[in-house]
mmCIF file of C-alpha atoms in Angstrom:
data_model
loop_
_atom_site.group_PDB
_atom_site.id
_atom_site.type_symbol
_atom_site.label_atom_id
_atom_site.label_comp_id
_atom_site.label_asym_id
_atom_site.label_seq_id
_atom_site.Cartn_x
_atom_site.Cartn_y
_atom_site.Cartn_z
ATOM 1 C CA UNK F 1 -47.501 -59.027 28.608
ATOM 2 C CA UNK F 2 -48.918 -57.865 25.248
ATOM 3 C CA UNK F 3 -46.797 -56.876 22.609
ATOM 4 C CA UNK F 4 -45.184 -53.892 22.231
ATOM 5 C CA UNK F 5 -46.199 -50.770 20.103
ATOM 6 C CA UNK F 6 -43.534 -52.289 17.209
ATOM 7 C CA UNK F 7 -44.216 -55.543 17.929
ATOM 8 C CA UNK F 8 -46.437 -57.878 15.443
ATOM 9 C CA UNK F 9 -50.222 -58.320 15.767
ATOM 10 C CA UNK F 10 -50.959 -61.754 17.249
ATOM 11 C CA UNK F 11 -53.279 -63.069 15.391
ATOM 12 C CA UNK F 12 -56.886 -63.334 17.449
ATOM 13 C CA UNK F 13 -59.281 -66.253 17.539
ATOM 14 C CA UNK F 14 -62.652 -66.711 15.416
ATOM 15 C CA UNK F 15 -65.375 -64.986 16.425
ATOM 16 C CA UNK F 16 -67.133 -68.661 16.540
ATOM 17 C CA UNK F 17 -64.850 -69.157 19.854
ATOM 18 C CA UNK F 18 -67.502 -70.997 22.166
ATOM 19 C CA UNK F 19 -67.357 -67.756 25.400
ATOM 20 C CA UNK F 20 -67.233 -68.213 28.979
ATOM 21 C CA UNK F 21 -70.338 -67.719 31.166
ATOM 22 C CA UNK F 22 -69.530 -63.536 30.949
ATOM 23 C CA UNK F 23 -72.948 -61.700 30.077
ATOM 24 C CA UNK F 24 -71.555 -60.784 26.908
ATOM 25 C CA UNK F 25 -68.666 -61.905 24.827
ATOM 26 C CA UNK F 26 -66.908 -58.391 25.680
ATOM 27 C CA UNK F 27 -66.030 -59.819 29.061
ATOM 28 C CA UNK F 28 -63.381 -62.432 27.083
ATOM 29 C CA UNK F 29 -62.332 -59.445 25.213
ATOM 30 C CA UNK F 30 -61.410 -57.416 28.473
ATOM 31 C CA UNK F 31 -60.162 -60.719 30.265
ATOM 32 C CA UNK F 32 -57.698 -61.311 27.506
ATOM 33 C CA UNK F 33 -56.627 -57.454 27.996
ATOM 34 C CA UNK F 34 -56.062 -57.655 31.686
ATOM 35 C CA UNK F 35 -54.235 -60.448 31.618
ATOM 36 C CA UNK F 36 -51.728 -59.430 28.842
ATOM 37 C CA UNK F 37 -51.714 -56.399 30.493
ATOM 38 C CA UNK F 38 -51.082 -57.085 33.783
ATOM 39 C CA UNK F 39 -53.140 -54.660 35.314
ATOM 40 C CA UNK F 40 -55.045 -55.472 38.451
ATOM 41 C CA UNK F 41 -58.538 -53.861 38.983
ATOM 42 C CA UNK F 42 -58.911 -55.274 42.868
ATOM 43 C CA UNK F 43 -60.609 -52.209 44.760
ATOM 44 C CA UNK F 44 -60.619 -49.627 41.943
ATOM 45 C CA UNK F 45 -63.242 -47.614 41.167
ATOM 46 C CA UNK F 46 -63.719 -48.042 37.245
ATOM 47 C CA UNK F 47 -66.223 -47.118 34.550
ATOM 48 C CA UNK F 48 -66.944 -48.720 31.426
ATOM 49 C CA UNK F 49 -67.968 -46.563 28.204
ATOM 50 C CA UNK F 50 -70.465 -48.042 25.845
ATOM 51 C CA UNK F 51 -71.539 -51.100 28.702
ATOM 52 C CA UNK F 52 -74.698 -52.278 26.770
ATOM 53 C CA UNK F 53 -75.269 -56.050 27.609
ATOM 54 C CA UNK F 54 -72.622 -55.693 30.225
ATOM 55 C CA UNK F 55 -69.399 -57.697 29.123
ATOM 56 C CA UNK F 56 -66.201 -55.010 30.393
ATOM 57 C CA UNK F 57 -68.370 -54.316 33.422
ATOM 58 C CA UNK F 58 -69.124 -58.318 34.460
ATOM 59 C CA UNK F 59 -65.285 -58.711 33.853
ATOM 60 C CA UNK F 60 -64.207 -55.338 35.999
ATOM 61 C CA UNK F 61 -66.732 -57.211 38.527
ATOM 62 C CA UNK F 62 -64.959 -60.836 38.410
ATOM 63 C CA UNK F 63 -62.022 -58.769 39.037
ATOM 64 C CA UNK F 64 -62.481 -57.376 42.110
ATOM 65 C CA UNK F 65 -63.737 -53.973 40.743
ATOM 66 C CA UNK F 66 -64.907 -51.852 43.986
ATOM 67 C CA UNK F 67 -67.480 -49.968 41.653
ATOM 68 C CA UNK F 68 -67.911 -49.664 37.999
ATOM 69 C CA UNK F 69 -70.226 -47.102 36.469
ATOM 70 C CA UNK F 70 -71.778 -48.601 33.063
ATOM 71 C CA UNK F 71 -72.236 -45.313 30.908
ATOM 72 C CA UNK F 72 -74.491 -46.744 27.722
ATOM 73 C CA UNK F 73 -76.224 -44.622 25.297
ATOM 74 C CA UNK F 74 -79.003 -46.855 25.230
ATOM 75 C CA UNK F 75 -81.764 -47.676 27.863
ATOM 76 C CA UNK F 76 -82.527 -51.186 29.163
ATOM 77 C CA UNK F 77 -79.713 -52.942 27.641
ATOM 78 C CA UNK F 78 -77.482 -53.852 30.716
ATOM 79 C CA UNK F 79 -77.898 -57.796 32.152
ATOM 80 C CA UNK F 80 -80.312 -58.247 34.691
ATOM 81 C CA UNK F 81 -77.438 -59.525 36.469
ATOM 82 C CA UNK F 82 -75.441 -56.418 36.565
ATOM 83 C CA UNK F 83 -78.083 -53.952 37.014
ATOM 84 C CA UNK F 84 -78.990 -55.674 40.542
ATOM 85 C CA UNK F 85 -75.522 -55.900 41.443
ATOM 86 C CA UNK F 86 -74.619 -52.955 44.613
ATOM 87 C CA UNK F 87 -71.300 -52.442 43.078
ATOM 88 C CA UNK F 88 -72.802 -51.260 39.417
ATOM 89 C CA UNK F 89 -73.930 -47.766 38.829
ATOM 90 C CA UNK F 90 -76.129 -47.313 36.090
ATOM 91 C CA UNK F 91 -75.787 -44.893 33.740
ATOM 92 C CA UNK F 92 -78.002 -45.469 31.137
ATOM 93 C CA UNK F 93 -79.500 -42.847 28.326
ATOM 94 C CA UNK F 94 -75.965 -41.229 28.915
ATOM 95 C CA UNK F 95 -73.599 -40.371 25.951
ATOM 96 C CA UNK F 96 -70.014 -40.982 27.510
ATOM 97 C CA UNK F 97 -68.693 -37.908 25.295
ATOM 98 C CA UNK F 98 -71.050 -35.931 27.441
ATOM 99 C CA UNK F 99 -71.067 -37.937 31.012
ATOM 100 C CA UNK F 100 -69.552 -36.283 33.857
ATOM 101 C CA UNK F 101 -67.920 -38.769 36.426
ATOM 102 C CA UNK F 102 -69.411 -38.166 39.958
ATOM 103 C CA UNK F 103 -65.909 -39.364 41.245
ATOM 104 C CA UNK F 104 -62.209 -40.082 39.257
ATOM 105 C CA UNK F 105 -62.017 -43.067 38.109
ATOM 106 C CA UNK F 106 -58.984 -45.253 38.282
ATOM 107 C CA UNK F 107 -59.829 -47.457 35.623
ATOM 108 C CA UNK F 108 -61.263 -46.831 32.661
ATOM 109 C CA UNK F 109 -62.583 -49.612 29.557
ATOM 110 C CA UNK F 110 -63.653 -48.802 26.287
ATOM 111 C CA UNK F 111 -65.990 -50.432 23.860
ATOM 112 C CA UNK F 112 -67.855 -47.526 21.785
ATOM 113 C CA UNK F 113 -68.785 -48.595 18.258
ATOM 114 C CA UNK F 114 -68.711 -45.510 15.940
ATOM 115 C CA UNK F 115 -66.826 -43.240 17.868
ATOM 116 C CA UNK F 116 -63.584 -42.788 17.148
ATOM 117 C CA UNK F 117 -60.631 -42.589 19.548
ATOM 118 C CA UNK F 118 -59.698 -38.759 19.246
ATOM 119 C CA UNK F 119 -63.429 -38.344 20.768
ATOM 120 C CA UNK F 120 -63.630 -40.757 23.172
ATOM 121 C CA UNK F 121 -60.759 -40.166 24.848
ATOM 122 C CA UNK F 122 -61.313 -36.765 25.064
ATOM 123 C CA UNK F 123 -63.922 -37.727 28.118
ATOM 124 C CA UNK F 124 -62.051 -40.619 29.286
ATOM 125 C CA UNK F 125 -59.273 -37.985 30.601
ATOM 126 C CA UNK F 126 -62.209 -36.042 32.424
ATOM 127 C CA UNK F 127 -63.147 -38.902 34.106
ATOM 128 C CA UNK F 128 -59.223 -40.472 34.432
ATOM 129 C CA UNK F 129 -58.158 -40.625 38.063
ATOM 130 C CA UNK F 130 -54.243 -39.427 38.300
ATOM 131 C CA UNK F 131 -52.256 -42.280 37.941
ATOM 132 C CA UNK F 132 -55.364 -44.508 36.438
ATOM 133 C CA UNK F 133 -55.336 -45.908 33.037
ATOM 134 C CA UNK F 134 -57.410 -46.562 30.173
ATOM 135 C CA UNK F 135 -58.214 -50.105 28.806
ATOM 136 C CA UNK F 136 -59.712 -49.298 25.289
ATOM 137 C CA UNK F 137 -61.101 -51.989 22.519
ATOM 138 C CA UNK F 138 -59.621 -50.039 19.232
ATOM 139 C CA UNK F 139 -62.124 -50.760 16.734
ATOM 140 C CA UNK F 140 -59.970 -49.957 13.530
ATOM 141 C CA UNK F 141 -63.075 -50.458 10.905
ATOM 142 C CA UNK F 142 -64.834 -47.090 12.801
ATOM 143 C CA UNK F 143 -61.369 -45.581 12.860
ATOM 144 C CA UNK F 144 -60.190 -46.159 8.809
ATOM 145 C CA UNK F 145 -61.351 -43.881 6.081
ATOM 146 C CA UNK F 146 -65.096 -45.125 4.902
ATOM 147 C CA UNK F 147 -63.889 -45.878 1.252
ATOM 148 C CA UNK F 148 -61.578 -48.599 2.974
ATOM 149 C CA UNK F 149 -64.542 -51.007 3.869
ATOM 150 C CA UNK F 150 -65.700 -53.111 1.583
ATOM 151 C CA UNK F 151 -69.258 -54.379 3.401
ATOM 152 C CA UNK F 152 -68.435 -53.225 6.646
ATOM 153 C CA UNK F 153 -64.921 -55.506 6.661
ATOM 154 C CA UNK F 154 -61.905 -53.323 6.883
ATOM 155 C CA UNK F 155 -59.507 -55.386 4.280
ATOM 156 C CA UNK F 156 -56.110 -56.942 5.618
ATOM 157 C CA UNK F 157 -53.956 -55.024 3.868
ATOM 158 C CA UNK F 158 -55.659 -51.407 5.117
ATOM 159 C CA UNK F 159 -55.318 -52.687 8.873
ATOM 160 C CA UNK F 160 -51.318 -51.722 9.504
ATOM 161 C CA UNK F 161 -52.004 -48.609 7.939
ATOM 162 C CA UNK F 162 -55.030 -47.075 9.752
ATOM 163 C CA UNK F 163 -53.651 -48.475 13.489
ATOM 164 C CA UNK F 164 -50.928 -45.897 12.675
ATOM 165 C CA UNK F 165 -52.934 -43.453 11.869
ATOM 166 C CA UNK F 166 -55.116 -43.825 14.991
ATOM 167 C CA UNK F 167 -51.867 -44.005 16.986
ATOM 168 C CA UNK F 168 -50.755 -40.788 16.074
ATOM 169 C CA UNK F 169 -54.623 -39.267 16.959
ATOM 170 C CA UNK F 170 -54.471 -40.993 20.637
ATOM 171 C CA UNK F 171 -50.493 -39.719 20.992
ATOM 172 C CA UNK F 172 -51.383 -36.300 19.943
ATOM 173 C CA UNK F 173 -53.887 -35.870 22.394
ATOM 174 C CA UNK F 174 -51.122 -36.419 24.871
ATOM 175 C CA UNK F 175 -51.402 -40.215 26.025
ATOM 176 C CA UNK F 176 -49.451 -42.897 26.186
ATOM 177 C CA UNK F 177 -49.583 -45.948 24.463
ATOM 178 C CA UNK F 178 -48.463 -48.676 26.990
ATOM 179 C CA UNK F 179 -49.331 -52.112 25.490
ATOM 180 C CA UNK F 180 -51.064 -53.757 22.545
ATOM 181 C CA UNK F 181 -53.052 -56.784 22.369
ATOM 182 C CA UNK F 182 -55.123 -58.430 19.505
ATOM 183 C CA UNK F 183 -58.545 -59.099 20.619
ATOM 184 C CA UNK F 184 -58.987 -63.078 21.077
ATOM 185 C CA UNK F 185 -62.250 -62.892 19.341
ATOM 186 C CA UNK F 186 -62.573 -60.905 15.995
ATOM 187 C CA UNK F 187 -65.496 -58.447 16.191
ATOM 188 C CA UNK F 188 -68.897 -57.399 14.028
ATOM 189 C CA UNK F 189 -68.582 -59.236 10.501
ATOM 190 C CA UNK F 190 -65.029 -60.537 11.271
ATOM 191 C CA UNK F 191 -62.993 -57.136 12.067
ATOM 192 C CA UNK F 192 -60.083 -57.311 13.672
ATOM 193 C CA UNK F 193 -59.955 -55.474 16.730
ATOM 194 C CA UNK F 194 -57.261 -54.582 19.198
ATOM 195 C CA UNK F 195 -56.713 -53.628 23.063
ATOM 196 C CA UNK F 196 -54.638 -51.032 23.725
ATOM 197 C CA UNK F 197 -53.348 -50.077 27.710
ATOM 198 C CA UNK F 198 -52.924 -45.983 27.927
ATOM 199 C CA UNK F 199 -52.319 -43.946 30.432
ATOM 200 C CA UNK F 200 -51.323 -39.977 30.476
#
């Protein structure tokens, strides 16, 4: 399992860690989450906010995903791979704040750079099956006050600090945090990242 909500951050491999053959290294991220998670995706529909290359979405597939809808902003991004795959259902041009799931969704991953939690959540609960949960890659550098970052880096000492404070945004919109994990790869100019397992 991953640790608990009081439990100490792991600390997560470099971001030099050679990947696996995922189409992205997102798909280690997720891996690592599933895993410490326990949480079996075998015949679930899912959907995957903020796809671009892929990464979540070629996991959810290795996984046994039934379907996974890859809602990306951008146009033309997803793998070759993925967008000739039967299972996928492209969503692309489509703002995940704003997408409307044609079906619930039992599964739900997260990997949307500049959005905050208390926003992207907001849709994940339209879309949330009952019973499903959410699989989110908390990204605490978009989540900390701007005068924290020095270059884009949120500092050490800030990271404790603004996890709470995004805790308390995801709690008060009335879900559960279930499980931490530290990513096993750090993200965009060496953040730390986390994975967090919700559910309402």
């Amino acid at each position: 399992m991953g640790r608990g909500v009081d439990g100490l951050i792991q600390t997560p491999m470099t971001r030099n860690r050679e990947s696996s053959d995922f189409v992205s290294r997102g798909g280690d991220k997720l891996a690592a989450a599933l895993a410490a998670f326990e949480i079996s995706v075998k015949g679930r529909v899912c959907a995957d906010f903020g796809s671009h290359t892929g990464g979540f979405v070629d996991c959810l597939l290795r996984n046994g995903a039934a379907r996974a809808y890859a809602v990306e902003p951008g146009v033309g991004v997803l793998h070759d791979r993925l967008r000739g795959d039967e299972r996928v259902v492209v969503c692309e041009g489509e703002n995940a704040l704003s997408w409307t799931a044609p079906e619930p969704c039992d599964v739900i991953s997260i990997d949307a750079g500049w959005t905050p939690q208390r926003l992207i959540l907001v849709a994940a609960q339209r879309a949330l099956a009952p019973g499903g949960c959410v699989i989110s890659l908390i990204k605490p550098h978009y989540e900390a006050d701007k005068r924290w970052l020095r270059r884009g880096v949120l500092p050490p000492e800030r990271l404790e600090e603004t996890l709470a404070l995004t805790r308390e945004d995801v709690t008060d919109l009335g879900w559960r945090i279930v499980d931490e994990c530290a990513s096993p790869l750090l993200g965009h100019s060496g953040n730390t990242e986390m994975l967090w397992l919700l559910r309402r």
